[in-house]
PDB file of C-alpha atoms and ligand atoms in Angstrom:
ATOM      1  CA  MET R   1      95.275 159.260  69.149  1.00 96.00           C
ATOM      2  CA  THR R   2      93.805 162.654  69.990  1.00 98.00           C
ATOM      3  CA  ARG R   3      94.819 166.147  68.951  1.00 98.00           C
ATOM      4  CA  GLY R   4      93.842 169.479  70.453  1.00 98.00           C
ATOM      5  CA  LEU R   5      93.962 172.696  68.438  1.00 99.00           C
ATOM      6  CA  PHE R   6      95.090 175.936  70.097  1.00 99.00           C
ATOM      7  CA  ILE R   7      95.096 179.122  67.999  1.00 99.00           C
ATOM      8  CA  GLY R   8      96.685 182.372  69.097  1.00 98.00           C
ATOM      9  CA  ARG R   9      98.756 185.305  67.947  1.00 98.00           C
ATOM     10  CA  PHE R  10     101.408 184.646  70.619  1.00 98.00           C
ATOM     11  CA  GLN R  11     102.708 188.222  70.548  1.00 98.00           C
ATOM     12  CA  PRO R  12     104.632 187.065  72.513  1.00 98.00           C
ATOM     13  CA  PHE R  13     104.121 183.507  73.867  1.00 98.00           C
ATOM     14  CA  HIS R  14     103.703 184.029  77.637  1.00 98.00           C
ATOM     15  CA  ASN R  15     103.229 182.010  80.848  1.00 98.00           C
ATOM     16  CA  GLY R  16      99.430 181.901  80.386  1.00 98.00           C
ATOM     17  CA  HIS R  17      99.864 180.305  76.951  1.00 98.00           C
ATOM     18  CA  LEU R  18     102.324 177.792  78.405  1.00 98.00           C
ATOM     19  CA  HIS R  19      99.840 176.817  81.094  1.00 98.00           C
ATOM     20  CA  VAL R  20      97.219 176.067  78.419  1.00 98.00           C
ATOM     21  CA  VAL R  21      99.669 174.119  76.238  1.00 98.00           C
ATOM     22  CA  LYS R  22     100.580 171.891  79.210  1.00 98.00           C
ATOM     23  CA  GLU R  23      96.902 171.310  79.953  1.00 98.00           C
ATOM     24  CA  ILE R  24      96.156 170.387  76.322  1.00 98.00           C
ATOM     25  CA  LEU R  25      99.110 168.005  76.277  1.00 98.00           C
ATOM     26  CA  SER R  26      97.869 166.360  79.469  1.00 98.00           C
ATOM     27  CA  GLU R  27      94.529 165.653  77.744  1.00 98.00           C
ATOM     28  CA  ASN R  28      95.716 164.839  74.213  1.00 98.00           C
ATOM     29  CA  ASP R  29      98.510 162.948  72.476  1.00 98.00           C
ATOM     30  CA  GLU R  30      99.388 165.932  70.313  1.00 98.00           C
ATOM     31  CA  ILE R  31      98.756 169.662  70.134  1.00 99.00           C
ATOM     32  CA  ILE R  32      98.375 171.743  67.006  1.00 99.00           C
ATOM     33  CA  ILE R  33      99.405 175.326  67.627  1.00 99.00           C
ATOM     34  CA  GLY R  34      97.897 177.645  65.033  1.00 99.00           C
ATOM     35  CA  ILE R  35      99.814 180.878  64.552  1.00 99.00           C
ATOM     36  CA  GLY R  36      96.930 183.306  64.020  1.00 98.00           C
ATOM     37  CA  SER R  37      97.202 186.537  62.002  1.00 98.00           C
ATOM     38  CA  ALA R  38     100.191 184.903  60.322  1.00 98.00           C
ATOM     39  CA  GLN R  39     100.240 187.612  57.649  1.00 98.00           C
ATOM     40  CA  ASP R  40     100.892 190.333  60.243  1.00 98.00           C
ATOM     41  CA  SER R  41     104.235 191.514  61.615  1.00 98.00           C
ATOM     42  CA  PHE R  42     106.095 194.673  62.558  1.00 97.00           C
ATOM     43  CA  SER R  43     102.967 196.294  64.006  1.00 97.00           C
ATOM     44  CA  LEU R  44     102.372 197.157  67.659  1.00 96.00           C
ATOM     45  CA  LYS R  45      99.635 194.537  67.931  1.00 97.00           C
ATOM     46  CA  ASN R  46     101.599 191.918  66.007  1.00 98.00           C
ATOM     47  CA  PRO R  47     105.310 192.708  66.211  1.00 98.00           C
ATOM     48  CA  LEU R  48     106.702 189.229  65.502  1.00 98.00           C
ATOM     49  CA  THR R  49     106.585 187.510  62.127  1.00 98.00           C
ATOM     50  CA  ALA R  50     104.927 184.092  61.804  1.00 98.00           C
ATOM     51  CA  GLY R  51     108.389 182.594  61.300  1.00 98.00           C
ATOM     52  CA  GLU R  52     109.695 184.143  64.508  1.00 99.00           C
ATOM     53  CA  ARG R  53     106.667 182.911  66.418  1.00 99.00           C
ATOM     54  CA  ILE R  54     107.258 179.386  65.116  1.00 98.00           C
ATOM     55  CA  GLU R  55     110.910 179.537  66.189  1.00 98.00           C
ATOM     56  CA  MET R  56     110.029 180.958  69.620  1.00 98.00           C
ATOM     57  CA  ILE R  57     107.574 178.134  70.339  1.00 98.00           C
ATOM     58  CA  ARG R  58     109.797 175.409  68.853  1.00 98.00           C
ATOM     59  CA  ASP R  59     112.748 176.542  71.005  1.00 98.00           C
ATOM     60  CA  LEU R  60     110.589 176.275  74.098  1.00 98.00           C
ATOM     61  CA  ALA R  61     109.043 172.941  73.079  1.00 98.00           C
ATOM     62  CA  LYS R  62     112.511 171.533  72.452  1.00 98.00           C
ATOM     63  CA  GLU R  63     113.737 172.658  75.859  1.00 98.00           C
ATOM     64  CA  MET R  64     110.645 171.353  77.625  1.00 98.00           C
ATOM     65  CA  GLY R  65     110.736 168.012  75.791  1.00 98.00           C
ATOM     66  CA  PHE R  66     107.435 168.139  73.922  1.00 98.00           C
ATOM     67  CA  LEU R  67     108.661 169.023  70.431  1.00 98.00           C
ATOM     68  CA  GLU R  68     107.591 165.667  68.918  1.00 98.00           C
ATOM     69  CA  ARG R  69     104.068 166.230  70.194  1.00 98.00           C
ATOM     70  CA  VAL R  70     103.554 169.699  68.709  1.00 98.00           C
ATOM     71  CA  ILE R  71     102.572 170.679  65.169  1.00 98.00           C
ATOM     72  CA  ILE R  72     102.835 174.410  64.422  1.00 98.00           C
ATOM     73  CA  VAL R  73     100.856 175.841  61.516  1.00 98.00           C
ATOM     74  CA  PRO R  74     100.684 179.483  60.365  1.00 98.00           C
ATOM     75  CA  ILE R  75      97.090 180.650  59.792  1.00 98.00           C
ATOM     76  CA  PRO R  76      96.541 183.943  57.934  1.00 98.00           C
ATOM     77  CA  ASP R  77      93.339 185.871  58.691  1.00 98.00           C
ATOM     78  CA  ILE R  78      90.527 186.009  56.163  1.00 98.00           C
ATOM     79  CA  HIS R  79      87.706 188.533  55.919  1.00 95.00           C
ATOM     80  CA  GLU R  80      84.792 186.081  56.233  1.00 96.00           C
ATOM     81  CA  ASN R  81      84.402 185.008  59.863  1.00 98.00           C
ATOM     82  CA  MET R  82      81.769 182.334  59.158  1.00 96.00           C
ATOM     83  CA  VAL R  83      84.068 180.384  56.841  1.00 97.00           C
ATOM     84  CA  TRP R  84      87.248 180.893  58.867  1.00 98.00           C
ATOM     85  CA  PRO R  85      86.942 177.511  60.686  1.00 98.00           C
ATOM     86  CA  ALA R  86      86.806 175.792  57.277  1.00 98.00           C
ATOM     87  CA  ARG R  87      89.933 177.647  56.193  1.00 98.00           C
ATOM     88  CA  VAL R  88      91.662 176.606  59.419  1.00 98.00           C
ATOM     89  CA  MET R  89      90.616 172.987  58.863  1.00 98.00           C
ATOM     90  CA  GLU R  90      92.109 173.094  55.395  1.00 98.00           C
ATOM     91  CA  LEU R  91      95.457 174.232  56.781  1.00 98.00           C
ATOM     92  CA  VAL R  92      95.913 172.044  59.855  1.00 98.00           C
ATOM     93  CA  PRO R  93      96.002 168.262  60.366  1.00 98.00           C
ATOM     94  CA  LYS R  94      92.881 166.556  61.741  1.00 98.00           C
ATOM     95  CA  PHE R  95      92.020 167.466  65.326  1.00 98.00           C
ATOM     96  CA  ASP R  96      89.445 166.407  67.903  1.00 98.00           C
ATOM     97  CA  ARG R  97      88.736 169.643  69.774  1.00 98.00           C
ATOM     98  CA  VAL R  98      89.531 173.327  69.834  1.00 98.00           C
ATOM     99  CA  TYR R  99      90.750 174.954  73.040  1.00 98.00           C
ATOM    100  CA  SER R 100      90.321 178.695  73.391  1.00 98.00           C
ATOM    101  CA  GLY R 101      89.531 181.542  75.744  1.00 98.00           C
ATOM    102  CA  ASN R 102      88.764 183.843  72.814  1.00 98.00           C
ATOM    103  CA  GLU R 103      84.960 184.138  72.537  1.00 98.00           C
ATOM    104  CA  LEU R 104      85.009 184.822  68.786  1.00 98.00           C
ATOM    105  CA  VAL R 105      87.132 181.735  68.125  1.00 98.00           C
ATOM    106  CA  LEU R 106      84.843 179.609  70.341  1.00 98.00           C
ATOM    107  CA  ALA R 107      81.670 180.984  68.725  1.00 98.00           C
ATOM    108  CA  LEU R 108      82.888 180.427  65.161  1.00 98.00           C
ATOM    109  CA  PHE R 109      84.007 176.835  65.763  1.00 98.00           C
ATOM    110  CA  GLU R 110      80.839 176.013  67.753  1.00 98.00           C
ATOM    111  CA  ASN R 111      78.773 177.393  64.909  1.00 97.00           C
ATOM    112  CA  PHE R 112      80.702 175.065  62.627  1.00 95.00           C
ATOM    113  CA  GLY R 113      79.848 172.034  64.774  1.00 97.00           C
ATOM    114  CA  VAL R 114      83.365 171.519  66.139  1.00 98.00           C
ATOM    115  CA  LYS R 115      83.845 170.458  69.758  1.00 98.00           C
ATOM    116  CA  THR R 116      85.250 173.361  71.763  1.00 98.00           C
ATOM    117  CA  ILE R 117      86.733 173.628  75.230  1.00 98.00           C
ATOM    118  CA  ARG R 118      86.729 177.017  76.979  1.00 98.00           C
ATOM    119  CA  ILE R 119      90.030 177.465  78.757  1.00 98.00           C
ATOM    120  CA  LYS R 120      90.443 179.332  82.005  1.00 96.00           C
ATOM    121  CA  HIS R 121      92.695 182.373  81.878  1.00 97.00           C
ATOM    122  CA  VAL R 122      95.611 182.360  84.296  1.00 97.00           C
ATOM    123  CA  ASN R 123      96.510 185.746  85.822  1.00 96.00           C
ATOM    124  CA  ARG R 124      94.759 187.323  82.871  1.00 93.00           C
ATOM    125  CA  TYR R 125      95.651 190.902  83.735  1.00 94.00           C
ATOM    126  CA  ILE R 126      99.350 190.086  83.891  1.00 96.00           C
ATOM    127  CA  TYR R 127      99.844 187.258  81.421  1.00 98.00           C
ATOM    128  CA  GLN R 128      98.588 189.093  78.380  1.00 98.00           C
ATOM    129  CA  GLY R 129     100.419 190.043  75.195  1.00 98.00           C
ATOM    130  CA  SER R 130      99.220 193.658  75.245  1.00 98.00           C
ATOM    131  CA  VAL R 131     100.327 194.039  78.896  1.00 98.00           C
ATOM    132  CA  ILE R 132     103.797 192.776  78.029  1.00 98.00           C
ATOM    133  CA  ARG R 133     104.058 195.014  74.968  1.00 98.00           C
ATOM    134  CA  ASN R 134     102.901 198.049  76.960  1.00 97.00           C
ATOM    135  CA  LYS R 135     105.370 197.271  79.751  1.00 98.00           C
ATOM    136  CA  ILE R 136     108.150 197.284  77.182  1.00 98.00           C
ATOM    137  CA  ILE R 137     107.034 200.679  75.901  1.00 97.00           C
ATOM    138  CA  SER R 138     106.950 202.139  79.391  1.00 96.00           C
ATOM    139  CA  GLY R 139     110.288 200.570  80.302  1.00 97.00           C
ATOM    140  CA  GLU R 140     108.908 198.224  82.989  1.00 98.00           C
ATOM    141  CA  ASP R 141     110.235 194.770  83.773  1.00 97.00           C
ATOM    142  CA  TRP R 142     108.453 191.944  81.869  1.00 98.00           C
ATOM    143  CA  LYS R 143     110.981 189.103  82.091  1.00 98.00           C
ATOM    144  CA  ASP R 144     108.933 187.056  84.570  1.00 98.00           C
ATOM    145  CA  LEU R 145     105.813 187.072  82.370  1.00 98.00           C
ATOM    146  CA  VAL R 146     107.301 184.768  79.736  1.00 98.00           C
ATOM    147  CA  PRO R 147     109.199 181.458  79.948  1.00 98.00           C
ATOM    148  CA  GLU R 148     112.975 182.002  80.241  1.00 98.00           C
ATOM    149  CA  LYS R 149     113.605 180.358  76.850  1.00 98.00           C
ATOM    150  CA  VAL R 150     111.126 182.734  75.211  1.00 98.00           C
ATOM    151  CA  TYR R 151     112.779 185.692  76.918  1.00 98.00           C
ATOM    152  CA  GLN R 152     116.151 184.633  75.512  1.00 98.00           C
ATOM    153  CA  PHE R 153     114.674 184.290  72.038  1.00 98.00           C
ATOM    154  CA  LEU R 154     112.991 187.707  72.225  1.00 98.00           C
ATOM    155  CA  LYS R 155     116.220 189.314  73.365  1.00 98.00           C
ATOM    156  CA  ARG R 156     118.004 187.692  70.438  1.00 98.00           C
ATOM    157  CA  VAL R 157     115.600 189.051  67.807  1.00 98.00           C
ATOM    158  CA  GLY R 158     115.486 192.523  69.342  1.00 98.00           C
ATOM    159  CA  PHE R 159     111.824 192.363  70.405  1.00 98.00           C
ATOM    160  CA  GLU R 160     112.111 195.271  72.862  1.00 98.00           C
ATOM    161  CA  GLU R 161     113.859 197.559  70.409  1.00 97.00           C
ATOM    162  CA  ARG R 162     111.327 196.702  67.685  1.00 98.00           C
ATOM    163  CA  ILE R 163     108.353 197.538  69.884  1.00 97.00           C
ATOM    164  CA  LYS R 164     109.869 200.768  71.157  1.00 96.00           C
ATOM    165  CA  ARG R 165     110.637 201.813  67.611  1.00 96.00           C
ATOM    166  CA  LEU R 166     107.102 201.001  66.394  1.00 96.00           C
ATOM    167  CA  ALA R 167     105.680 202.878  69.383  1.00 95.00           C
ATOM    168  CA  ARG R 168     107.482 206.043  68.301  1.00 92.00           C
ATOM    169  CA  ASN R 169     105.048 206.136  65.373  1.00 80.00           C
ATOM    170  CA  ASN R 170     101.893 204.791  66.971  1.00 70.00           C
ATOM    171  CA  GLY R 171     101.850 205.478  70.697  1.00 57.00           C
ATOM    172  CA  GLU R 172      99.640 202.899  72.430  1.00 55.00           C
ATOM    173  CA  VAL R 173      99.479 199.135  71.923  1.00 56.00           C
ATOM    174  CA  ASN R 174      96.152 197.755  70.715  1.00 56.00           C
ATOM    175  CA  LYS R 175      94.708 194.729  72.469  1.00 54.00           C
TER     176      LYS R 175
HETATM  177  P1  NAD D 201      96.295 185.471  71.922  1.00 62.15           P
HETATM  178  O1  NAD D 201      97.727 185.181  71.729  1.00 62.15           O
HETATM  179  O2  NAD D 201      95.870 186.754  72.541  1.00 62.15           O
HETATM  180  O3  NAD D 201      95.599 184.303  72.769  1.00 62.15           O
HETATM  181  C1  NAD D 201      95.706 182.980  72.345  1.00 62.15           C
HETATM  182  C2  NAD D 201      94.926 182.082  73.276  1.00 62.15           C
HETATM  183  O4  NAD D 201      95.517 182.107  74.568  1.00 62.15           O
HETATM  184  C3  NAD D 201      93.457 182.507  73.456  1.00 62.15           C
HETATM  185  O5  NAD D 201      92.648 181.351  73.445  1.00 62.15           O
HETATM  186  C4  NAD D 201      93.448 183.179  74.807  1.00 62.15           C
HETATM  187  O6  NAD D 201      92.188 183.071  75.446  1.00 62.15           O
HETATM  188  C5  NAD D 201      94.529 182.368  75.540  1.00 62.15           C
HETATM  189  N1  NAD D 201      95.135 183.155  76.621  1.00 62.15           N
HETATM  190  C6  NAD D 201      95.571 184.430  76.562  1.00 62.15           C
HETATM  191  N2  NAD D 201      96.025 184.833  77.762  1.00 62.15           N
HETATM  192  C7  NAD D 201      95.885 183.768  78.592  1.00 62.15           C
HETATM  193  C8  NAD D 201      96.159 183.558  79.985  1.00 62.15           C
HETATM  194  N3  NAD D 201      96.643 184.523  80.772  1.00 62.15           N
HETATM  195  N4  NAD D 201      95.875 182.339  80.507  1.00 62.15           N
HETATM  196  C9  NAD D 201      95.379 181.348  79.730  1.00 62.15           C
HETATM  197  N5  NAD D 201      95.082 181.500  78.417  1.00 62.15           N
HETATM  198  C10 NAD D 201      95.329 182.693  77.865  1.00 62.15           C
HETATM  199  O7  NAD D 201      95.657 185.319  70.464  1.00 62.15           O
HETATM  200  P2  NAD D 201      94.182 185.627  69.911  1.00 62.15           P
HETATM  201  O8  NAD D 201      94.069 187.009  69.450  1.00 62.15           O
HETATM  202  O9  NAD D 201      93.144 185.074  70.836  1.00 62.15           O
HETATM  203  O10 NAD D 201      94.254 184.695  68.601  1.00 62.15           O
HETATM  204  C11 NAD D 201      93.126 184.430  67.836  1.00 62.15           C
HETATM  205  C12 NAD D 201      93.540 184.431  66.371  1.00 62.15           C
HETATM  206  O11 NAD D 201      92.456 183.948  65.581  1.00 62.15           O
HETATM  207  C13 NAD D 201      93.887 185.839  65.848  1.00 62.15           C
HETATM  208  O12 NAD D 201      95.023 185.756  65.034  1.00 62.15           O
HETATM  209  C14 NAD D 201      92.664 186.216  65.032  1.00 62.15           C
HETATM  210  O13 NAD D 201      92.917 187.141  63.983  1.00 62.15           O
HETATM  211  C15 NAD D 201      92.288 184.828  64.488  1.00 62.15           C
HETATM  212  N6  NAD D 201      90.917 184.828  63.967  1.00 62.15           N
HETATM  213  C16 NAD D 201      90.756 185.056  62.649  1.00 62.15           C
HETATM  214  C17 NAD D 201      89.488 185.106  62.113  1.00 62.15           C
HETATM  215  C18 NAD D 201      89.377 185.395  60.637  1.00 62.15           C
HETATM  216  O14 NAD D 201      90.410 185.392  59.973  1.00 62.15           O
HETATM  217  N7  NAD D 201      88.187 185.653  60.122  1.00 62.15           N
HETATM  218  C19 NAD D 201      88.378 184.929  62.919  1.00 62.15           C
HETATM  219  C20 NAD D 201      88.573 184.684  64.277  1.00 62.15           C
HETATM  220  C21 NAD D 201      89.868 184.640  64.812  1.00 62.15           C
END
């Protein structure tokens, strides 16, 4: 029995994330999806709550038939980077390897002696949370950048309206 850990903010969960999840599931029996920055919400960088992100991914997993193979765990940020992997390991079930394309995440887990796998980004300049959030602000179409089920969920929770409203205060979306 093997488990792969995949941590992200998923603001929102897009086609690039889905590609990675499928790859992890093809190499492992189960995937642990860590909802990073779980304490954040209603900001331009992190508009969705941890609860909404869990629901969004569960809806998709249910539709795609891999719900029994996914464990979703919220992971709040802490200020000490060096001990973050230990904090993560306290929160999630046992895993065999960490998959990431985020260099900080890879470096911290490597430093901790955990096996890491560097994922390849798919259409990185399109499938990116900040691109999607900026498209919403500028009124461009973004439907095709996320799985249909995710799009439906985001419509339901008023994702577009939330981002546009937050942007009235802040202007640009941070990465
Ligand atoms: P993200 O949603 O931007 O990305 C999640 C993962 O998906 C990353 O591995 C990324 O490389 C991958 N990805 C993104 N676009 C892709 C694409 N087009 N194709 C394939 N893969 C793609 O989330 P993130 O910001 O990387 O999440 C990292 C989390 O870890 C954050 O919440 C961060 O705060 C947290 N963290 C916390 C600490 C701490 O608390 N001290 C330290 C390090 C990281």
